[in-house]
Short mmCIF file of C-alpha atoms in Angstrom, two decimals:
data_model
loop_
_atom_site.label_atom_id
_atom_site.label_comp_id
_atom_site.label_asym_id
_atom_site.label_seq_id
_atom_site.Cartn_x
_atom_site.Cartn_y
_atom_site.Cartn_z
CA MET A 1 52.41 74.12 208.51
CA ALA A 2 56.02 74.38 209.62
CA LYS A 3 58.46 71.61 208.83
CA ILE A 4 61.47 70.72 210.93
CA ARG A 5 64.72 70.80 208.95
CA ILE A 6 67.18 67.96 209.54
CA ALA A 7 70.76 67.74 208.25
CA ILE A 8 72.16 64.34 207.30
CA GLN A 9 75.57 63.42 205.97
CA LYS A 10 75.57 63.60 202.17
CA SER A 11 76.98 60.10 201.64
CA GLY A 12 78.62 57.23 203.46
CA ARG A 13 77.70 54.92 206.32
CA LEU A 14 76.28 57.65 208.55
CA ASN A 15 73.96 58.67 205.72
CA GLU A 16 72.68 55.10 205.32
CA ASP A 17 72.15 54.51 209.04
CA SER A 18 70.44 57.90 209.47
CA LEU A 19 67.94 57.21 206.70
CA LYS A 20 67.37 53.72 208.07
CA ILE A 21 66.42 54.93 211.54
CA LEU A 22 64.10 57.59 210.10
CA LYS A 23 62.43 54.89 208.03
CA GLU A 24 62.01 52.77 211.18
CA CYS A 25 60.32 55.80 212.72
CA GLY A 26 57.71 55.53 209.96
CA ILE A 27 59.01 58.53 208.01
CA SER A 28 59.00 58.19 204.21
CA ILE A 29 61.42 60.50 202.42
CA ASN A 30 61.06 61.47 198.75
CA ASN A 31 64.72 61.53 197.81
CA GLY A 32 66.07 60.95 194.35
CA LYS A 33 69.66 60.41 193.31
CA ASP A 34 72.03 63.35 193.97
CA GLN A 35 69.30 65.46 195.62
CA LEU A 36 70.56 67.92 198.22
CA LYS A 37 67.13 68.48 199.75
CA ALA A 38 64.11 66.19 200.17
CA THR A 39 60.73 66.27 201.90
CA ALA A 40 59.03 63.57 203.96
CA ARG A 41 55.67 62.40 202.62
CA ASN A 42 54.06 61.63 205.97
CA PHE A 43 55.82 63.79 208.57
CA PRO A 44 56.56 67.56 208.72
CA LEU A 45 60.26 67.16 207.97
CA GLU A 46 62.72 68.39 205.34
CA VAL A 47 66.07 66.64 204.85
CA PHE A 48 69.22 68.53 203.88
CA TYR A 49 72.09 66.37 202.60
CA LEU A 50 75.29 68.17 203.62
CA ARG A 51 79.01 67.66 203.98
CA ASN A 52 79.63 66.26 207.44
CA SER A 53 82.11 68.97 208.40
CA ASP A 54 79.63 71.74 207.47
CA ILE A 55 76.75 70.50 209.62
CA PRO A 56 77.81 72.08 212.96
CA GLN A 57 77.88 75.55 211.37
CA TYR A 58 74.47 75.04 209.77
CA LEU A 59 73.13 74.15 213.21
CA GLN A 60 74.80 77.17 214.83
CA ASP A 61 73.32 79.51 212.21
CA GLY A 62 69.84 78.00 212.40
CA VAL A 63 69.84 77.01 208.71
CA VAL A 64 68.79 73.54 209.92
CA ASP A 65 66.96 72.79 213.16
CA ILE A 66 68.39 69.37 213.94
CA ALA A 67 71.03 66.97 212.60
CA ILE A 68 72.21 63.41 212.87
CA ILE A 69 75.93 63.76 213.40
CA GLY A 70 78.85 62.16 215.20
CA GLU A 71 79.60 63.33 218.74
CA ASN A 72 83.25 63.68 217.77
CA LEU A 73 82.43 66.39 215.22
CA LEU A 74 80.24 68.28 217.69
CA TYR A 75 83.05 68.18 220.24
CA GLU A 76 85.43 69.56 217.61
CA LYS A 77 83.16 72.23 216.10
CA GLY A 78 79.86 72.22 217.96
CA GLY A 79 80.13 75.02 220.50
CA ASN A 80 76.75 75.34 222.24
CA ILE A 81 74.90 72.73 220.19
CA ARG A 82 72.80 70.47 222.41
CA ILE A 83 72.45 66.69 222.05
CA VAL A 84 68.89 65.46 222.52
CA GLU A 85 69.35 61.73 221.86
CA LYS A 86 72.20 59.27 221.41
CA LEU A 87 71.40 56.93 218.53
CA GLY A 88 73.66 53.94 219.15
CA PHE A 89 75.29 53.60 215.72
CA SER A 90 78.46 54.86 214.00
CA LYS A 91 80.43 54.20 217.18
CA CYS A 92 84.09 55.15 217.16
CA ARG A 93 86.73 56.89 219.25
CA VAL A 94 89.15 59.75 218.72
CA SER A 95 92.62 58.44 219.52
CA LEU A 96 96.29 59.28 219.41
CA ALA A 97 98.49 56.80 217.58
CA VAL A 98 102.24 56.44 217.07
CA PRO A 99 104.40 54.17 214.87
CA LYS A 100 104.57 50.60 216.19
CA SER A 101 108.34 50.89 216.52
CA VAL A 102 108.07 53.77 218.99
CA LYS A 103 108.33 52.90 222.67
CA TYR A 104 105.45 54.66 224.43
CA SER A 105 105.06 55.28 228.16
CA SER A 106 102.60 58.16 228.69
CA VAL A 107 100.95 61.20 227.12
CA LYS A 108 103.99 63.21 228.23
CA ASP A 109 105.83 61.52 225.35
CA PHE A 110 104.02 63.90 222.98
CA GLN A 111 105.79 66.92 224.49
CA GLY A 112 107.39 68.88 221.64
CA LYS A 113 106.31 66.33 219.02
CA GLN A 114 104.49 66.95 215.73
CA VAL A 115 100.96 65.52 215.55
CA ALA A 116 98.90 65.32 212.36
CA THR A 117 95.13 65.49 212.83
CA SER A 118 91.75 66.51 211.45
CA TYR A 119 90.65 67.35 215.01
CA PRO A 120 92.94 70.20 216.15
CA ASN A 121 90.52 71.61 218.74
CA THR A 122 89.96 68.20 220.32
CA VAL A 123 93.69 67.46 220.46
CA LYS A 124 94.55 70.91 221.85
CA LYS A 125 91.93 70.59 224.62
CA TYR A 126 93.33 67.19 225.55
CA PHE A 127 96.98 68.24 225.51
CA ASP A 128 96.14 71.40 227.50
CA SER A 129 94.42 69.25 230.14
CA GLN A 130 97.55 67.09 230.34
CA GLY A 131 100.04 69.97 230.36
CA VAL A 132 101.55 68.91 227.04
CA GLU A 133 102.71 71.25 224.27
CA ALA A 134 102.89 69.78 220.76
CA GLU A 135 102.91 71.12 217.21
CA LEU A 136 99.71 70.28 215.33
CA HIS A 137 99.53 69.76 211.57
CA VAL A 138 95.93 70.02 210.36
CA ILE A 139 95.19 67.49 207.61
CA ASN A 140 91.83 66.68 206.05
CA GLY A 141 91.83 63.02 205.11
CA SER A 142 94.56 60.33 204.95
CA VAL A 143 95.97 61.38 208.31
CA GLU A 144 97.45 57.91 208.90
CA ILE A 145 100.12 58.38 206.22
CA ALA A 146 101.71 61.42 207.93
CA PRO A 147 104.29 59.55 210.08
CA ASN A 148 105.30 57.34 207.11
CA ILE A 149 106.22 60.36 204.96
CA GLY A 150 107.96 62.26 207.76
CA LEU A 151 105.28 64.92 208.16
CA ALA A 152 104.54 64.12 211.80
CA ASP A 153 105.67 61.97 214.72
CA ALA A 154 102.14 60.82 215.54
CA ILE A 155 98.50 61.24 214.53
CA CYS A 156 95.13 61.80 216.12
CA ASP A 157 92.12 60.50 214.21
CA ILE A 158 88.87 58.56 214.54
CA VAL A 159 89.28 54.82 215.11
CA SER A 160 86.63 52.13 214.67
CA SER A 161 88.15 48.68 214.27
CA GLY A 162 91.77 49.82 214.25
CA SER A 163 92.46 48.08 210.93
CA THR A 164 93.50 51.33 209.20
CA LEU A 165 96.07 52.01 211.92
CA PHE A 166 97.37 48.46 211.62
CA LYS A 167 97.75 48.73 207.85
CA ASN A 168 99.77 51.93 208.28
CA ASN A 169 102.06 50.42 210.92
CA LEU A 170 100.59 52.52 213.75
CA LYS A 171 99.39 51.66 217.25
CA GLU A 172 96.68 53.36 219.32
CA VAL A 173 98.07 54.74 222.58
CA GLU A 174 95.55 57.24 223.99
CA VAL A 175 91.75 57.53 223.64
CA LEU A 176 90.68 61.17 223.84
CA LEU A 177 86.93 60.55 223.60
CA THR A 178 84.36 57.99 222.48
CA SER A 179 81.68 58.88 219.97
CA GLU A 180 78.46 57.69 218.36
CA ALA A 181 75.79 59.21 216.14
CA VAL A 182 73.54 61.66 217.98
CA LEU A 183 70.53 63.82 217.27
CA ALA A 184 71.67 67.42 217.83
CA VAL A 185 69.50 70.55 217.93
CA SER A 186 70.17 74.11 216.82
CA PRO A 187 70.16 76.78 219.56
CA LYS A 188 67.92 78.81 217.20
CA ILE A 189 65.10 76.26 216.84
CA THR A 190 61.63 77.83 217.10
CA ASP A 191 58.97 76.70 219.58
CA GLU A 192 56.80 75.40 216.72
CA ARG A 193 59.61 73.25 215.35
CA ALA A 194 60.63 72.17 218.86
CA ALA A 195 57.16 70.66 219.23
CA ILE A 196 57.74 68.64 216.04
CA LEU A 197 61.13 67.60 217.45
CA ASP A 198 59.37 66.18 220.54
CA ARG A 199 57.25 63.98 218.26
CA LEU A 200 60.33 62.78 216.40
CA VAL A 201 62.25 62.04 219.61
CA PHE A 202 59.30 59.98 220.88
CA ARG A 203 59.47 57.84 217.73
CA LEU A 204 63.25 57.53 217.92
CA GLN A 205 63.13 56.40 221.53
CA SER A 206 60.57 53.73 220.63
CA VAL A 207 62.85 52.41 217.87
CA LEU A 208 65.98 52.53 220.05
CA GLN A 209 64.24 50.71 222.90
CA ALA A 210 63.13 48.01 220.46
CA ARG A 211 66.68 47.61 219.13
CA GLN A 212 67.98 47.05 222.64
CA ASN A 213 65.47 44.36 223.61
CA ARG A 214 64.13 40.98 222.53
CA TYR A 215 60.67 39.45 223.01
CA VAL A 216 61.00 36.01 224.61
CA LEU A 217 58.38 33.25 224.87
CA MET A 218 58.89 29.97 226.72
CA ASN A 219 57.01 26.96 228.05
CA VAL A 220 57.33 26.36 231.79
CA PRO A 221 55.96 23.63 234.07
CA ASN A 222 53.64 25.27 236.59
CA ALA A 223 55.71 23.81 239.40
CA LYS A 224 58.69 25.83 238.13
CA LEU A 225 56.87 29.12 237.42
CA ASP A 226 58.00 30.97 240.54
CA GLU A 227 61.62 29.98 239.96
CA VAL A 228 61.55 31.07 236.31
CA ILE A 229 59.81 34.38 237.05
CA THR A 230 62.47 35.17 239.66
CA VAL A 231 65.14 34.90 236.94
CA LEU A 232 63.34 37.19 234.47
CA PRO A 233 64.43 40.86 234.30
CA GLY A 234 61.21 41.89 232.52
CA MET A 235 59.77 45.37 232.10
CA ARG A 236 57.36 44.89 235.00
CA SER A 237 56.10 41.35 235.33
CA PRO A 238 55.90 38.66 232.64
CA THR A 239 52.69 37.54 230.95
CA VAL A 240 51.71 34.01 232.00
CA LEU A 241 49.14 32.07 229.94
CA PRO A 242 47.93 28.49 230.46
CA LEU A 243 48.82 25.96 227.77
CA ALA A 244 46.43 23.32 226.39
CA GLU A 245 48.54 20.70 228.14
CA GLU A 246 47.61 20.64 231.81
CA GLY A 247 50.32 21.65 234.26
CA TRP A 248 52.16 23.93 231.78
CA SER A 249 52.13 27.66 231.10
CA SER A 250 53.50 29.97 228.40
CA VAL A 251 55.59 32.83 229.76
CA HIS A 252 56.15 36.00 227.68
CA THR A 253 58.61 38.75 228.58
CA VAL A 254 61.16 41.27 227.25
CA ILE A 255 64.90 40.84 227.82
CA ASN A 256 67.71 43.29 227.10
CA LYS A 257 69.81 41.89 224.25
CA ASP A 258 73.07 42.49 226.15
CA LYS A 259 71.89 40.24 229.01
CA PHE A 260 70.16 37.74 226.77
CA TRP A 261 72.54 34.77 226.82
CA GLU A 262 73.21 34.77 230.55
CA VAL A 263 69.47 35.02 231.26
CA ILE A 264 68.64 32.21 228.81
CA ASP A 265 71.16 29.93 230.53
CA GLU A 266 69.52 30.63 233.89
CA LEU A 267 66.03 30.07 232.46
CA LYS A 268 66.99 26.65 231.11
CA LEU A 269 68.40 25.67 234.51
CA ALA A 270 65.20 26.91 236.16
CA GLY A 271 63.06 24.63 233.98
CA ALA A 272 62.03 26.69 230.93
CA GLU A 273 61.66 24.83 227.62
CA GLY A 274 60.87 25.66 223.98
CA ILE A 275 62.35 29.16 224.30
CA LEU A 276 61.49 31.39 221.34
CA VAL A 277 63.24 34.75 220.77
CA CYS A 278 61.76 37.46 218.51
CA PRO A 279 62.97 40.92 217.45
CA ILE A 280 60.82 43.88 218.48
CA GLU A 281 59.85 46.43 215.85
CA LYS A 282 58.78 49.26 218.18
CA MET A 283 58.69 49.58 221.95
CA VAL A 284 56.69 52.37 223.61
CA LEU A 285 57.31 52.83 227.33
#
């Protein structure tokens, strides 16, 4: 039986989060320390642990069928690689930054300047779209130090919290693109392996839906039921069960975690009591 081949970053945070989401999909991977290849025990899947920067080429060549990778790297090197699912972790942005002492007004300020970056294609596309010509210095790693040692006037790099820029006396001035981890697919994937991919995507979507929602239970006086149900943004309609105490019901529903607090406030005002919130392990729509 064919196995689908997935590339994952060899080490680092993206590696950890990738393995975590596969585990939440019920996939057990037999990986020992320093292994470059591993096989799942209970799903037709092989894992290749690769350098992050090499993954787009492996996808292009069909050496692997799919990969968990940052959007920013696909934009830089990905060509015709298709994204099949956004995974919601490893969020960052690719940004231009200049020394804090520099007065900045617009992207036109980069005209004729020297910019150090690990993302030359991304920067060139952006500058071309803005009609700006700049000299690019390609650096792999420690880009932030370039202005401090006189190598460049500015940098373009990935930014998460911005603390690294702050420590190097830099300020973020332009966001070129936002990024998160995605599941990407090789243009050379076979039909047989594409069918396995469909099964994997189904599991991933169930996990991602669960991460985005919370299961909520509450006690409501029957006289307030209609008012409470009007507030609820549930999947379809909530489950309403009678309590042992006459005149009361238990209401069960699912609420998006981003809307949770505002909805809870409204529920309390509408008469809900004893509100219990639970995480959801899987959610199949």
